[in-house]
Amino acid sequence: MKHLPRICLTVLLLTGMVVGCSTDEPKVGPTSSPSTSASDSTGLPWPAIQNEKLPSEEVLALRRELSRWVQEGFVKGVTAAVVTPRGVWSSASGVDGAGATLDARAGMALGEITMTFVAAEVMLLAERGKVDLDRPASTYLGSPLLSNGATVRQLLSQRSGIRGSWDFEAVAAKPDTRWTPEQLLATSKTPSTAPGGDYRYADGNYALLGLLAAKVGGADLATLLERDLWHPLGLERLVIQDPQTMSPPLAAPGADESLPQAIRDRTWIPFRSCVGALGGAGAGAGDAESLARWGCALYGGLQLHPESVAEMTKFTEDQHYGLGTINFADDYWQNFGMDGIGHVGAMPGYRSVVAVYPEQQLSIAILVPSKVDAHPFVRQLVTAARLLD
């Protein structure tokens, strides 16, 4: 039996619906509804992130809640972090996929949360006048998939007409070999359709955007994001894997039928061919505190102009996806008690979420080294420590 990467799992959270590997993504409503924004740009930027620890009573409540998830068997291990104006907290409970005790700084694969990094870089390039969001993406990057005239904005909002039908069996067949996004995109089995229609999730959108940003920015994506985004914020434990690797401590992936059995090189998480092929669509890795700090910096306007943040968090009444950002106030996500804005991620053996509550200037990151979804735990953490009070 061949094992496929995360993109070919049958449940794709970003659509909120069940999809298959070889079929087109389902429609998710019209795009003509009035737009709303989950972020008030007039309140930006937020104050700089402080390094003080949260008050002891909140720390105790958060630790107890994290331990409860493990003790009651919801997960075998988890790391989490909270960033608020009152202070910062991060911790770990349980073990990783190899049975090793988890460290709060354990690096894990972030999957689609990578899209927040790429979207921010593209917005930064737009602020610098190097990219026009409403020009065809083919202006900046040559690809047969862009021959339909899709704009940069349509790639960012997953409305480009690009479909996600790729040869992931080939990617997983030799997991220790190096793949590139160009190689993955060349395996496309489904032609692009007219852009500008309904939201249709496809990894190809952000694989292309990663290549576009690198070409316009004059450096590979990993170097670009480190130089423009993470280094200025002091975020040393966020990386784009292949060419970069995550330094120890690392959390081994949990049991997952989508993990190839032939993996030998554990330098990349979950495995090299997967992260190399995905690029801007899912090659990111990091730890919980770095991710929570990133959420605060991004949506708090500490990295981008307030107008750019407002663009990223502009949603329609019927659509839960902005520019590289999920509206967790959407009905689907509220089924899990979610609210605010952010993104989820899924890779073989890993699940992750970053959720930001703009009114409270609160950012939460939860990383799980297993195939247990992380996002349902956000509300439990918020409630346990009364973080919204």
PDB file of N, CA and C in Angstrom, residues 282-320:
ATOM      1  N   GLY A 282       3.352  24.360   2.468  1.00  0.00           N
ATOM      2  CA  GLY A 282       3.353  23.561   3.684  1.00  0.00           C
ATOM      3  C   GLY A 282       4.691  23.159   4.240  1.00  0.00           C
ATOM      4  N   ALA A 283       5.782  23.802   3.837  1.00  0.00           N
ATOM      5  CA  ALA A 283       7.112  23.388   4.278  1.00  0.00           C
ATOM      6  C   ALA A 283       7.534  23.976   5.614  1.00  0.00           C
ATOM      7  N   GLY A 284       6.701  24.782   6.240  1.00  0.00           N
ATOM      8  CA  GLY A 284       7.073  25.442   7.484  1.00  0.00           C
ATOM      9  C   GLY A 284       7.186  24.497   8.666  1.00  0.00           C
ATOM     10  N   ALA A 285       8.067  24.853   9.596  1.00  0.00           N
ATOM     11  CA  ALA A 285       8.203  24.133  10.859  1.00  0.00           C
ATOM     12  C   ALA A 285       8.531  25.147  11.939  1.00  0.00           C
ATOM     13  N   GLY A 286       8.195  24.817  13.175  1.00  0.00           N
ATOM     14  CA  GLY A 286       8.471  25.740  14.263  1.00  0.00           C
ATOM     15  C   GLY A 286       8.003  25.186  15.586  1.00  0.00           C
ATOM     16  N   ASP A 287       8.164  25.985  16.640  1.00  0.00           N
ATOM     17  CA  ASP A 287       7.669  25.585  17.955  1.00  0.00           C
ATOM     18  C   ASP A 287       6.469  26.448  18.328  1.00  0.00           C
ATOM     19  N   ALA A 288       5.801  26.075  19.405  1.00  0.00           N
ATOM     20  CA  ALA A 288       4.540  26.713  19.759  1.00  0.00           C
ATOM     21  C   ALA A 288       4.698  28.194  20.109  1.00  0.00           C
ATOM     22  N   GLU A 289       5.705  28.531  20.917  1.00  0.00           N
ATOM     23  CA  GLU A 289       5.843  29.935  21.306  1.00  0.00           C
ATOM     24  C   GLU A 289       6.187  30.819  20.114  1.00  0.00           C
ATOM     25  N   SER A 290       7.085  30.341  19.246  1.00  0.00           N
ATOM     26  CA  SER A 290       7.424  31.133  18.060  1.00  0.00           C
ATOM     27  C   SER A 290       6.188  31.368  17.204  1.00  0.00           C
ATOM     28  N   LEU A 291       5.341  30.333  17.079  1.00  0.00           N
ATOM     29  CA  LEU A 291       4.139  30.460  16.269  1.00  0.00           C
ATOM     30  C   LEU A 291       3.142  31.427  16.897  1.00  0.00           C
ATOM     31  N   ALA A 292       2.964  31.350  18.212  1.00  0.00           N
ATOM     32  CA  ALA A 292       2.055  32.285  18.880  1.00  0.00           C
ATOM     33  C   ALA A 292       2.552  33.721  18.752  1.00  0.00           C
ATOM     34  N   ARG A 293       3.851  33.921  18.875  1.00  0.00           N
ATOM     35  CA  ARG A 293       4.419  35.254  18.693  1.00  0.00           C
ATOM     36  C   ARG A 293       4.218  35.735  17.251  1.00  0.00           C
ATOM     37  N   TRP A 294       4.366  34.819  16.303  1.00  0.00           N
ATOM     38  CA  TRP A 294       4.138  35.180  14.908  1.00  0.00           C
ATOM     39  C   TRP A 294       2.698  35.638  14.701  1.00  0.00           C
ATOM     40  N   GLY A 295       1.733  34.914  15.255  1.00  0.00           N
ATOM     41  CA  GLY A 295       0.332  35.304  15.106  1.00  0.00           C
ATOM     42  C   GLY A 295       0.072  36.694  15.648  1.00  0.00           C
ATOM     43  N   CYS A 296       0.652  36.994  16.794  1.00  0.00           N
ATOM     44  CA  CYS A 296       0.493  38.318  17.402  1.00  0.00           C
ATOM     45  C   CYS A 296       1.136  39.395  16.536  1.00  0.00           C
ATOM     46  N   ALA A 297       2.334  39.126  16.026  1.00  0.00           N
ATOM     47  CA  ALA A 297       3.039  40.114  15.206  1.00  0.00           C
ATOM     48  C   ALA A 297       2.331  40.355  13.880  1.00  0.00           C
ATOM     49  N   LEU A 298       1.847  39.282  13.257  1.00  0.00           N
ATOM     50  CA  LEU A 298       1.196  39.420  11.957  1.00  0.00           C
ATOM     51  C   LEU A 298      -0.110  40.184  12.057  1.00  0.00           C
ATOM     52  N   TYR A 299      -1.019  39.696  12.873  1.00  0.00           N
ATOM     53  CA  TYR A 299      -2.350  40.302  12.940  1.00  0.00           C
ATOM     54  C   TYR A 299      -2.399  41.526  13.846  1.00  0.00           C
ATOM     55  N   GLY A 300      -1.324  41.738  14.595  1.00  0.00           N
ATOM     56  CA  GLY A 300      -1.224  42.948  15.398  1.00  0.00           C
ATOM     57  C   GLY A 300      -0.547  44.098  14.677  1.00  0.00           C
ATOM     58  N   GLY A 301      -0.238  43.909  13.392  1.00  0.00           N
ATOM     59  CA  GLY A 301       0.341  44.988  12.600  1.00  0.00           C
ATOM     60  C   GLY A 301       1.759  45.351  12.982  1.00  0.00           C
ATOM     61  N   LEU A 302       2.490  44.400  13.583  1.00  0.00           N
ATOM     62  CA  LEU A 302       3.882  44.663  13.960  1.00  0.00           C
ATOM     63  C   LEU A 302       4.837  44.375  12.806  1.00  0.00           C
ATOM     64  N   GLN A 303       4.310  43.789  11.736  1.00  0.00           N
ATOM     65  CA  GLN A 303       5.138  43.428  10.593  1.00  0.00           C
ATOM     66  C   GLN A 303       4.690  44.136   9.322  1.00  0.00           C
ATOM     67  N   LEU A 304       3.381  44.287   9.158  1.00  0.00           N
ATOM     68  CA  LEU A 304       2.793  44.881   7.959  1.00  0.00           C
ATOM     69  C   LEU A 304       2.049  46.157   8.298  1.00  0.00           C
ATOM     70  N   HIS A 305       1.796  46.965   7.275  1.00  0.00           N
ATOM     71  CA  HIS A 305       0.967  48.151   7.464  1.00  0.00           C
ATOM     72  C   HIS A 305      -0.445  47.736   7.869  1.00  0.00           C
ATOM     73  N   PRO A 306      -1.141  48.544   8.645  1.00  0.00           N
ATOM     74  CA  PRO A 306      -2.512  48.210   9.036  1.00  0.00           C
ATOM     75  C   PRO A 306      -3.417  47.916   7.843  1.00  0.00           C
ATOM     76  N   GLU A 307      -3.211  48.619   6.742  1.00  0.00           N
ATOM     77  CA  GLU A 307      -4.044  48.385   5.561  1.00  0.00           C
ATOM     78  C   GLU A 307      -3.826  46.985   4.999  1.00  0.00           C
ATOM     79  N   SER A 308      -2.617  46.483   5.066  1.00  0.00           N
ATOM     80  CA  SER A 308      -2.331  45.135   4.597  1.00  0.00           C
ATOM     81  C   SER A 308      -2.990  44.092   5.481  1.00  0.00           C
ATOM     82  N   VAL A 309      -2.939  44.302   6.797  1.00  0.00           N
ATOM     83  CA  VAL A 309      -3.591  43.381   7.721  1.00  0.00           C
ATOM     84  C   VAL A 309      -5.095  43.361   7.464  1.00  0.00           C
ATOM     85  N   ALA A 310      -5.676  44.532   7.220  1.00  0.00           N
ATOM     86  CA  ALA A 310      -7.106  44.600   6.929  1.00  0.00           C
ATOM     87  C   ALA A 310      -7.439  43.840   5.647  1.00  0.00           C
ATOM     88  N   GLU A 311      -6.559  43.909   4.639  1.00  0.00           N
ATOM     89  CA  GLU A 311      -6.777  43.159   3.396  1.00  0.00           C
ATOM     90  C   GLU A 311      -6.756  41.655   3.662  1.00  0.00           C
ATOM     91  N   MET A 312      -5.818  41.219   4.463  1.00  0.00           N
ATOM     92  CA  MET A 312      -5.690  39.793   4.743  1.00  0.00           C
ATOM     93  C   MET A 312      -6.886  39.254   5.515  1.00  0.00           C
ATOM     94  N   THR A 313      -7.506  40.098   6.331  1.00  0.00           N
ATOM     95  CA  THR A 313      -8.596  39.649   7.201  1.00  0.00           C
ATOM     96  C   THR A 313      -9.952  40.143   6.742  1.00  0.00           C
ATOM     97  N   LYS A 314     -10.057  40.423   5.457  1.00  0.00           N
ATOM     98  CA  LYS A 314     -11.335  40.835   4.878  1.00  0.00           C
ATOM     99  C   LYS A 314     -12.051  39.591   4.367  1.00  0.00           C
ATOM    100  N   PHE A 315     -13.235  39.332   4.901  1.00  0.00           N
ATOM    101  CA  PHE A 315     -13.990  38.143   4.546  1.00  0.00           C
ATOM    102  C   PHE A 315     -15.357  38.532   3.986  1.00  0.00           C
ATOM    103  N   THR A 316     -15.981  37.624   3.260  1.00  0.00           N
ATOM    104  CA  THR A 316     -17.362  37.818   2.854  1.00  0.00           C
ATOM    105  C   THR A 316     -18.253  37.054   3.821  1.00  0.00           C
ATOM    106  N   GLU A 317     -19.540  37.337   3.781  1.00  0.00           N
ATOM    107  CA  GLU A 317     -20.461  36.708   4.723  1.00  0.00           C
ATOM    108  C   GLU A 317     -20.511  35.194   4.544  1.00  0.00           C
ATOM    109  N   ASP A 318     -20.250  34.743   3.327  1.00  0.00           N
ATOM    110  CA  ASP A 318     -20.362  33.313   3.040  1.00  0.00           C
ATOM    111  C   ASP A 318     -19.015  32.622   2.872  1.00  0.00           C
ATOM    112  N   GLN A 319     -17.931  33.342   3.059  1.00  0.00           N
ATOM    113  CA  GLN A 319     -16.610  32.766   2.839  1.00  0.00           C
ATOM    114  C   GLN A 319     -15.753  32.934   4.082  1.00  0.00           C
ATOM    115  N   HIS A 320     -15.071  31.857   4.466  1.00  0.00           N
ATOM    116  CA  HIS A 320     -14.273  31.910   5.690  1.00  0.00           C
ATOM    117  C   HIS A 320     -12.800  32.133   5.416  1.00  0.00           C
TER     118      HIS A 320
END
